[in-house]
Amino acid sequence: MSPRGLGWIIVDSLDTMMIMNLTSQLSDARKWLFRNLTYDQDQEVNTFETTIRMLGGLLSAHYLATQLPDISSRRDYIYLNKSIDLADRLLGAYESGSGIPYASINLGTGAGIPSHFDGGSSSTAEASTLQLEMKYLAHLTGKEIYWRKSEEVMRVLDDNGMQEGLLPIFVHPDTGKFTSSEIRLGSRGDSYYEYLIKQYIQTGEAIYLEMWSQALAGIQRHMITTTKHSKLQFVAELPRGIGSVLSPKMDHLVCFLPGSIALGATGGLTTAEARRLPNYWSAEKDQQMQLARELMKTCWGMYAVTETGLAPEIAWFEADDAALQPMTSTEHFPSSSNSKTAWKKDYIVKPLDAHNLQRPETVESLFMMYRITNDPIYREWGWEIFKAFQKYGILENEQGYTSLNNVNEVPPSRRDNMESFWLAETLKYLYLLFSPTDFLPLDGIVFNTEAHIFPRMKQDRFQTGWKRINRSRE
């Protein structure tokens, strides 16, 4: 615990309160920020979590205060002031030998601190999921250092020249070189891919669209396979990198992917709108949207097959041996079954993976998929998930929600723990799933990985400061 408190849940949920027009709760939170929040504390914090939750939360509150007049206040300047103070302290994390940020910093001194685990390596996802926040702050303040420090991370990672845009999950801040061969889109890998397309959405920098397109093709070629009985498509892991046997394991975290694929295909427009654009739609985009739908079904299945109707942290799948062999080309898979009886033969929930932490990734993608396709099935699935949270996650006194120990135990035992992302992400995405589609339209904003909302930036002050190395061999 920090000496004077950092208000993680308060800051992380500011924009949720704004979106839901919870003005009295927002007023109390804003007063606390004004009177109590200080970063001048001798406290080690995770660089990534502090950036996406705290900096992201403050910047989103700053933006929404200019967009939603019913929640504005004369004290709204506090959001940007605190953002600048925090970001200046976070800059110390980037002072490594390579520019890859250290895993943590000391808030009081601004000194970067290597990870206490994994030989001091930083998580690839964590190092590459700071850019939306820093670039938006650079845009607001004109301070180029925020843009360049976060941008340099992308250059260092990309200069490793990894095959087909698929990156190992650990990178050392001293050297900028990867320290593992494992590739996955779950923990330690996930939001690297998410921020490729979102950086392009935010700033229009073509380099990130190129990187996203390459990575998505690599995912399709080497990581997508099917279950044994229902032929559901899932994203497998590559424990020893490209060319190794796949592992039939998929974290719930991977369920950000269907929404990101759909966002990349249409740019946030509906599919109908995107199809009408001149020289835009293609057979490749049709195929991407079909993949998004299939993966969305698989993520919904993680909820549908359990006794509580809530997803485990990790799902394993029954798959034929042939489906787990190294792949060299994009497969054309048969249509998947809609039979829950068949699904239940394919999902495996191991005891150590059976907990539910109130994670948002599936409802995030349901929101994106509904907005982009207008298919009501995504609202139907989202409503079932919400009802399950209401039935099993709410406390007896209705004063909060808690994580669960086992999604296949009824009633489930509880962990007496509520993650800040439950308020910042899960409930926000559920609320937006059932909101009018012209409220915070997708073609005008971008969500950070903690569901904080930034505008798409029309600016020419800062340009991309790096170029990719020659990849002609690919």
PDB file of N, CA, C and O in Angstrom, residues 59-115:
ATOM      1  N   LEU A  59      -6.672  11.185 -18.274  1.00  0.00           N
ATOM      2  CA  LEU A  59      -6.784  11.775 -19.609  1.00  0.00           C
ATOM      3  C   LEU A  59      -8.177  11.583 -20.195  1.00  0.00           C
ATOM      4  O   LEU A  59      -8.716  12.469 -20.865  1.00  0.00           O
ATOM      5  N   SER A  60      -8.777  10.421 -19.951  1.00  0.00           N
ATOM      6  CA  SER A  60     -10.131  10.194 -20.421  1.00  0.00           C
ATOM      7  C   SER A  60     -11.115  11.134 -19.738  1.00  0.00           C
ATOM      8  O   SER A  60     -12.016  11.691 -20.382  1.00  0.00           O
ATOM      9  N   ALA A  61     -10.941  11.344 -18.433  1.00  0.00           N
ATOM     10  CA  ALA A  61     -11.803  12.287 -17.713  1.00  0.00           C
ATOM     11  C   ALA A  61     -11.643  13.701 -18.276  1.00  0.00           C
ATOM     12  O   ALA A  61     -12.625  14.442 -18.424  1.00  0.00           O
ATOM     13  N   HIS A  62     -10.405  14.068 -18.597  1.00  0.00           N
ATOM     14  CA  HIS A  62     -10.169  15.383 -19.199  1.00  0.00           C
ATOM     15  C   HIS A  62     -10.915  15.510 -20.522  1.00  0.00           C
ATOM     16  O   HIS A  62     -11.577  16.530 -20.777  1.00  0.00           O
ATOM     17  N   TYR A  63     -10.845  14.482 -21.346  1.00  0.00           N
ATOM     18  CA  TYR A  63     -11.512  14.537 -22.649  1.00  0.00           C
ATOM     19  C   TYR A  63     -13.030  14.575 -22.498  1.00  0.00           C
ATOM     20  O   TYR A  63     -13.712  15.419 -23.091  1.00  0.00           O
ATOM     21  N   LEU A  64     -13.574  13.674 -21.699  1.00  0.00           N
ATOM     22  CA  LEU A  64     -15.025  13.600 -21.585  1.00  0.00           C
ATOM     23  C   LEU A  64     -15.620  14.829 -20.920  1.00  0.00           C
ATOM     24  O   LEU A  64     -16.768  15.193 -21.196  1.00  0.00           O
ATOM     25  N   ALA A  65     -14.850  15.493 -20.059  1.00  0.00           N
ATOM     26  CA  ALA A  65     -15.342  16.722 -19.434  1.00  0.00           C
ATOM     27  C   ALA A  65     -15.603  17.809 -20.470  1.00  0.00           C
ATOM     28  O   ALA A  65     -16.401  18.714 -20.235  1.00  0.00           O
ATOM     29  N   THR A  66     -14.954  17.697 -21.628  1.00  0.00           N
ATOM     30  CA  THR A  66     -15.187  18.668 -22.712  1.00  0.00           C
ATOM     31  C   THR A  66     -16.300  18.221 -23.646  1.00  0.00           C
ATOM     32  O   THR A  66     -16.730  19.007 -24.500  1.00  0.00           O
ATOM     33  N   GLN A  67     -16.744  16.980 -23.514  1.00  0.00           N
ATOM     34  CA  GLN A  67     -17.723  16.420 -24.439  1.00  0.00           C
ATOM     35  C   GLN A  67     -19.106  16.224 -23.825  1.00  0.00           C
ATOM     36  O   GLN A  67     -20.106  16.181 -24.541  1.00  0.00           O
ATOM     37  N   LEU A  68     -19.160  16.067 -22.510  1.00  0.00           N
ATOM     38  CA  LEU A  68     -20.412  15.770 -21.823  1.00  0.00           C
ATOM     39  C   LEU A  68     -20.721  16.916 -20.859  1.00  0.00           C
ATOM     40  O   LEU A  68     -20.283  16.911 -19.716  1.00  0.00           O
ATOM     41  N   PRO A  69     -21.452  17.910 -21.300  1.00  0.00           N
ATOM     42  CA  PRO A  69     -21.613  19.130 -20.506  1.00  0.00           C
ATOM     43  C   PRO A  69     -22.276  18.918 -19.150  1.00  0.00           C
ATOM     44  O   PRO A  69     -22.035  19.690 -18.217  1.00  0.00           O
ATOM     45  N   ASP A  70     -23.091  17.881 -19.007  1.00  0.00           N
ATOM     46  CA  ASP A  70     -23.796  17.674 -17.744  1.00  0.00           C
ATOM     47  C   ASP A  70     -22.863  17.290 -16.595  1.00  0.00           C
ATOM     48  O   ASP A  70     -23.256  17.351 -15.425  1.00  0.00           O
ATOM     49  N   ILE A  71     -21.645  16.878 -16.927  1.00  0.00           N
ATOM     50  CA  ILE A  71     -20.726  16.441 -15.864  1.00  0.00           C
ATOM     51  C   ILE A  71     -19.523  17.380 -15.720  1.00  0.00           C
ATOM     52  O   ILE A  71     -18.589  17.078 -15.003  1.00  0.00           O
ATOM     53  N   SER A  72     -19.527  18.522 -16.386  1.00  0.00           N
ATOM     54  CA  SER A  72     -18.389  19.431 -16.332  1.00  0.00           C
ATOM     55  C   SER A  72     -18.397  20.238 -15.037  1.00  0.00           C
ATOM     56  O   SER A  72     -19.425  20.408 -14.378  1.00  0.00           O
ATOM     57  N   SER A  73     -17.208  20.734 -14.666  1.00  0.00           N
ATOM     58  CA  SER A  73     -17.027  21.471 -13.414  1.00  0.00           C
ATOM     59  C   SER A  73     -15.893  22.469 -13.593  1.00  0.00           C
ATOM     60  O   SER A  73     -15.007  22.284 -14.432  1.00  0.00           O
ATOM     61  N   ARG A  74     -15.891  23.496 -12.780  1.00  0.00           N
ATOM     62  CA  ARG A  74     -14.792  24.470 -12.822  1.00  0.00           C
ATOM     63  C   ARG A  74     -13.481  23.865 -12.329  1.00  0.00           C
ATOM     64  O   ARG A  74     -12.417  24.475 -12.497  1.00  0.00           O
ATOM     65  N   ARG A  75     -13.551  22.694 -11.714  1.00  0.00           N
ATOM     66  CA  ARG A  75     -12.333  22.044 -11.229  1.00  0.00           C
ATOM     67  C   ARG A  75     -11.790  20.995 -12.205  1.00  0.00           C
ATOM     68  O   ARG A  75     -10.889  20.240 -11.870  1.00  0.00           O
ATOM     69  N   ASP A  76     -12.315  20.945 -13.407  1.00  0.00           N
ATOM     70  CA  ASP A  76     -11.904  19.901 -14.344  1.00  0.00           C
ATOM     71  C   ASP A  76     -10.446  20.025 -14.771  1.00  0.00           C
ATOM     72  O   ASP A  76      -9.884  19.053 -15.298  1.00  0.00           O
ATOM     73  N   TYR A  77      -9.828  21.166 -14.542  1.00  0.00           N
ATOM     74  CA  TYR A  77      -8.406  21.301 -14.883  1.00  0.00           C
ATOM     75  C   TYR A  77      -7.530  20.332 -14.103  1.00  0.00           C
ATOM     76  O   TYR A  77      -6.387  20.043 -14.493  1.00  0.00           O
ATOM     77  N   ILE A  78      -8.074  19.804 -13.003  1.00  0.00           N
ATOM     78  CA  ILE A  78      -7.286  18.903 -12.159  1.00  0.00           C
ATOM     79  C   ILE A  78      -6.863  17.652 -12.923  1.00  0.00           C
ATOM     80  O   ILE A  78      -5.791  17.100 -12.695  1.00  0.00           O
ATOM     81  N   TYR A  79      -7.694  17.206 -13.876  1.00  0.00           N
ATOM     82  CA  TYR A  79      -7.383  15.965 -14.600  1.00  0.00           C
ATOM     83  C   TYR A  79      -6.103  16.112 -15.427  1.00  0.00           C
ATOM     84  O   TYR A  79      -5.227  15.232 -15.390  1.00  0.00           O
ATOM     85  N   LEU A  80      -5.970  17.185 -16.162  1.00  0.00           N
ATOM     86  CA  LEU A  80      -4.776  17.375 -16.979  1.00  0.00           C
ATOM     87  C   LEU A  80      -3.571  17.698 -16.117  1.00  0.00           C
ATOM     88  O   LEU A  80      -2.459  17.208 -16.382  1.00  0.00           O
ATOM     89  N   ASN A  81      -3.764  18.483 -15.068  1.00  0.00           N
ATOM     90  CA  ASN A  81      -2.645  18.801 -14.177  1.00  0.00           C
ATOM     91  C   ASN A  81      -2.054  17.539 -13.565  1.00  0.00           C
ATOM     92  O   ASN A  81      -0.819  17.365 -13.522  1.00  0.00           O
ATOM     93  N   LYS A  82      -2.903  16.672 -13.078  1.00  0.00           N
ATOM     94  CA  LYS A  82      -2.416  15.426 -12.478  1.00  0.00           C
ATOM     95  C   LYS A  82      -1.809  14.510 -13.542  1.00  0.00           C
ATOM     96  O   LYS A  82      -0.846  13.777 -13.267  1.00  0.00           O
ATOM     97  N   SER A  83      -2.344  14.543 -14.758  1.00  0.00           N
ATOM     98  CA  SER A  83      -1.784  13.728 -15.844  1.00  0.00           C
ATOM     99  C   SER A  83      -0.341  14.123 -16.131  1.00  0.00           C
ATOM    100  O   SER A  83       0.538  13.256 -16.294  1.00  0.00           O
ATOM    101  N   ILE A  84      -0.090  15.403 -16.219  1.00  0.00           N
ATOM    102  CA  ILE A  84       1.264  15.887 -16.517  1.00  0.00           C
ATOM    103  C   ILE A  84       2.225  15.517 -15.396  1.00  0.00           C
ATOM    104  O   ILE A  84       3.349  15.036 -15.648  1.00  0.00           O
ATOM    105  N   ASP A  85       1.796  15.713 -14.158  1.00  0.00           N
ATOM    106  CA  ASP A  85       2.635  15.357 -13.010  1.00  0.00           C
ATOM    107  C   ASP A  85       2.991  13.878 -13.051  1.00  0.00           C
ATOM    108  O   ASP A  85       4.162  13.490 -12.887  1.00  0.00           O
ATOM    109  N   LEU A  86       1.997  13.033 -13.290  1.00  0.00           N
ATOM    110  CA  LEU A  86       2.241  11.592 -13.304  1.00  0.00           C
ATOM    111  C   LEU A  86       3.123  11.191 -14.480  1.00  0.00           C
ATOM    112  O   LEU A  86       4.065  10.406 -14.325  1.00  0.00           O
ATOM    113  N   ALA A  87       2.839  11.711 -15.664  1.00  0.00           N
ATOM    114  CA  ALA A  87       3.612  11.324 -16.852  1.00  0.00           C
ATOM    115  C   ALA A  87       5.077  11.733 -16.710  1.00  0.00           C
ATOM    116  O   ALA A  87       5.974  10.996 -17.154  1.00  0.00           O
ATOM    117  N   ASP A  88       5.343  12.880 -16.123  1.00  0.00           N
ATOM    118  CA  ASP A  88       6.727  13.304 -15.934  1.00  0.00           C
ATOM    119  C   ASP A  88       7.474  12.328 -15.038  1.00  0.00           C
ATOM    120  O   ASP A  88       8.684  12.091 -15.229  1.00  0.00           O
ATOM    121  N   ARG A  89       6.794  11.756 -14.078  1.00  0.00           N
ATOM    122  CA  ARG A  89       7.428  10.752 -13.216  1.00  0.00           C
ATOM    123  C   ARG A  89       7.619   9.434 -13.969  1.00  0.00           C
ATOM    124  O   ARG A  89       8.632   8.747 -13.790  1.00  0.00           O
ATOM    125  N   LEU A  90       6.659   9.082 -14.814  1.00  0.00           N
ATOM    126  CA  LEU A  90       6.751   7.834 -15.576  1.00  0.00           C
ATOM    127  C   LEU A  90       7.878   7.846 -16.599  1.00  0.00           C
ATOM    128  O   LEU A  90       8.360   6.785 -17.007  1.00  0.00           O
ATOM    129  N   LEU A  91       8.313   9.023 -17.018  1.00  0.00           N
ATOM    130  CA  LEU A  91       9.388   9.095 -18.007  1.00  0.00           C
ATOM    131  C   LEU A  91      10.652   8.385 -17.549  1.00  0.00           C
ATOM    132  O   LEU A  91      11.434   7.886 -18.361  1.00  0.00           O
ATOM    133  N   GLY A  92      10.858   8.312 -16.242  1.00  0.00           N
ATOM    134  CA  GLY A  92      12.040   7.628 -15.736  1.00  0.00           C
ATOM    135  C   GLY A  92      12.088   6.160 -16.098  1.00  0.00           C
ATOM    136  O   GLY A  92      13.175   5.564 -16.172  1.00  0.00           O
ATOM    137  N   ALA A  93      10.936   5.555 -16.346  1.00  0.00           N
ATOM    138  CA  ALA A  93      10.906   4.135 -16.704  1.00  0.00           C
ATOM    139  C   ALA A  93      11.575   3.878 -18.044  1.00  0.00           C
ATOM    140  O   ALA A  93      12.061   2.773 -18.300  1.00  0.00           O
ATOM    141  N   TYR A  94      11.589   4.889 -18.912  1.00  0.00           N
ATOM    142  CA  TYR A  94      12.146   4.721 -20.259  1.00  0.00           C
ATOM    143  C   TYR A  94      13.665   4.906 -20.299  1.00  0.00           C
ATOM    144  O   TYR A  94      14.274   4.727 -21.358  1.00  0.00           O
ATOM    145  N   GLU A  95      14.273   5.266 -19.176  1.00  0.00           N
ATOM    146  CA  GLU A  95      15.715   5.528 -19.150  1.00  0.00           C
ATOM    147  C   GLU A  95      16.500   4.238 -18.965  1.00  0.00           C
ATOM    148  O   GLU A  95      17.274   4.077 -18.022  1.00  0.00           O
ATOM    149  N   SER A  96      16.285   3.307 -19.861  1.00  0.00           N
ATOM    150  CA  SER A  96      17.000   2.033 -19.852  1.00  0.00           C
ATOM    151  C   SER A  96      18.061   2.051 -20.944  1.00  0.00           C
ATOM    152  O   SER A  96      18.167   3.007 -21.717  1.00  0.00           O
ATOM    153  N   GLY A  97      18.795   0.958 -21.034  1.00  0.00           N
ATOM    154  CA  GLY A  97      19.831   0.890 -22.053  1.00  0.00           C
ATOM    155  C   GLY A  97      19.305   0.895 -23.466  1.00  0.00           C
ATOM    156  O   GLY A  97      20.000   1.324 -24.397  1.00  0.00           O
ATOM    157  N   SER A  98      18.071   0.425 -23.651  1.00  0.00           N
ATOM    158  CA  SER A  98      17.512   0.294 -24.998  1.00  0.00           C
ATOM    159  C   SER A  98      16.352   1.239 -25.285  1.00  0.00           C
ATOM    160  O   SER A  98      15.984   1.426 -26.440  1.00  0.00           O
ATOM    161  N   GLY A  99      15.762   1.808 -24.248  1.00  0.00           N
ATOM    162  CA  GLY A  99      14.536   2.573 -24.410  1.00  0.00           C
ATOM    163  C   GLY A  99      13.290   1.770 -24.102  1.00  0.00           C
ATOM    164  O   GLY A  99      12.194   2.334 -23.987  1.00  0.00           O
ATOM    165  N   ILE A 100      13.438   0.442 -23.969  1.00  0.00           N
ATOM    166  CA  ILE A 100      12.331  -0.382 -23.486  1.00  0.00           C
ATOM    167  C   ILE A 100      12.109  -0.037 -22.018  1.00  0.00           C
ATOM    168  O   ILE A 100      13.045  -0.057 -21.222  1.00  0.00           O
ATOM    169  N   PRO A 101      10.897   0.303 -21.619  1.00  0.00           N
ATOM    170  CA  PRO A 101      10.690   0.758 -20.245  1.00  0.00           C
ATOM    171  C   PRO A 101      10.906  -0.352 -19.221  1.00  0.00           C
ATOM    172  O   PRO A 101      10.605  -1.520 -19.472  1.00  0.00           O
ATOM    173  N   TYR A 102      11.430   0.051 -18.082  1.00  0.00           N
ATOM    174  CA  TYR A 102      11.506  -0.869 -16.957  1.00  0.00           C
ATOM    175  C   TYR A 102      10.095  -1.223 -16.493  1.00  0.00           C
ATOM    176  O   TYR A 102       9.145  -0.461 -16.682  1.00  0.00           O
ATOM    177  N   ALA A 103       9.975  -2.374 -15.851  1.00  0.00           N
ATOM    178  CA  ALA A 103       8.662  -2.859 -15.432  1.00  0.00           C
ATOM    179  C   ALA A 103       7.999  -1.932 -14.419  1.00  0.00           C
ATOM    180  O   ALA A 103       6.770  -1.819 -14.391  1.00  0.00           O
ATOM    181  N   SER A 104       8.805  -1.249 -13.599  1.00  0.00           N
ATOM    182  CA  SER A 104       8.250  -0.420 -12.533  1.00  0.00           C
ATOM    183  C   SER A 104       9.016   0.884 -12.414  1.00  0.00           C
ATOM    184  O   SER A 104      10.096   1.051 -12.991  1.00  0.00           O
ATOM    185  N   ILE A 105       8.439   1.806 -11.659  1.00  0.00           N
ATOM    186  CA  ILE A 105       9.137   3.029 -11.280  1.00  0.00           C
ATOM    187  C   ILE A 105       8.850   3.335  -9.820  1.00  0.00           C
ATOM    188  O   ILE A 105       7.879   2.841  -9.240  1.00  0.00           O
ATOM    189  N   ASN A 106       9.713   4.150  -9.230  1.00  0.00           N
ATOM    190  CA  ASN A 106       9.425   4.741  -7.928  1.00  0.00           C
ATOM    191  C   ASN A 106       8.771   6.093  -8.181  1.00  0.00           C
ATOM    192  O   ASN A 106       9.377   6.968  -8.810  1.00  0.00           O
ATOM    193  N   LEU A 107       7.541   6.254  -7.742  1.00  0.00           N
ATOM    194  CA  LEU A 107       6.814   7.491  -8.018  1.00  0.00           C
ATOM    195  C   LEU A 107       7.522   8.714  -7.448  1.00  0.00           C
ATOM    196  O   LEU A 107       7.535   9.775  -8.070  1.00  0.00           O
ATOM    197  N   GLY A 108       8.090   8.572  -6.270  1.00  0.00           N
ATOM    198  CA  GLY A 108       8.704   9.722  -5.617  1.00  0.00           C
ATOM    199  C   GLY A 108       9.959  10.206  -6.313  1.00  0.00           C
ATOM    200  O   GLY A 108      10.172  11.410  -6.474  1.00  0.00           O
ATOM    201  N   THR A 109      10.793   9.259  -6.759  1.00  0.00           N
ATOM    202  CA  THR A 109      12.073   9.621  -7.371  1.00  0.00           C
ATOM    203  C   THR A 109      12.026   9.616  -8.893  1.00  0.00           C
ATOM    204  O   THR A 109      12.885  10.203  -9.545  1.00  0.00           O
ATOM    205  N   GLY A 110      11.048   8.922  -9.464  1.00  0.00           N
ATOM    206  CA  GLY A 110      10.972   8.789 -10.917  1.00  0.00           C
ATOM    207  C   GLY A 110      11.981   7.799 -11.475  1.00  0.00           C
ATOM    208  O   GLY A 110      12.168   7.736 -12.698  1.00  0.00           O
ATOM    209  N   ALA A 111      12.618   7.013 -10.622  1.00  0.00           N
ATOM    210  CA  ALA A 111      13.636   6.064 -11.077  1.00  0.00           C
ATOM    211  C   ALA A 111      12.989   4.788 -11.588  1.00  0.00           C
ATOM    212  O   ALA A 111      12.091   4.229 -10.949  1.00  0.00           O
ATOM    213  N   GLY A 112      13.462   4.295 -12.738  1.00  0.00           N
ATOM    214  CA  GLY A 112      12.976   3.038 -13.269  1.00  0.00           C
ATOM    215  C   GLY A 112      13.515   1.863 -12.485  1.00  0.00           C
ATOM    216  O   GLY A 112      14.645   1.902 -11.979  1.00  0.00           O
ATOM    217  N   ILE A 113      12.720   0.803 -12.375  1.00  0.00           N
ATOM    218  CA  ILE A 113      13.088  -0.379 -11.597  1.00  0.00           C
ATOM    219  C   ILE A 113      12.845  -1.611 -12.457  1.00  0.00           C
ATOM    220  O   ILE A 113      11.712  -1.839 -12.907  1.00  0.00           O
ATOM    221  N   PRO A 114      13.879  -2.431 -12.708  1.00  0.00           N
ATOM    222  CA  PRO A 114      13.672  -3.645 -13.507  1.00  0.00           C
ATOM    223  C   PRO A 114      12.722  -4.605 -12.806  1.00  0.00           C
ATOM    224  O   PRO A 114      12.540  -4.562 -11.581  1.00  0.00           O
ATOM    225  N   SER A 115      12.128  -5.490 -13.573  1.00  0.00           N
ATOM    226  CA  SER A 115      11.265  -6.514 -13.002  1.00  0.00           C
ATOM    227  C   SER A 115      12.032  -7.345 -11.987  1.00  0.00           C
ATOM    228  O   SER A 115      13.211  -7.660 -12.173  1.00  0.00           O
TER     229      SER A 115
END
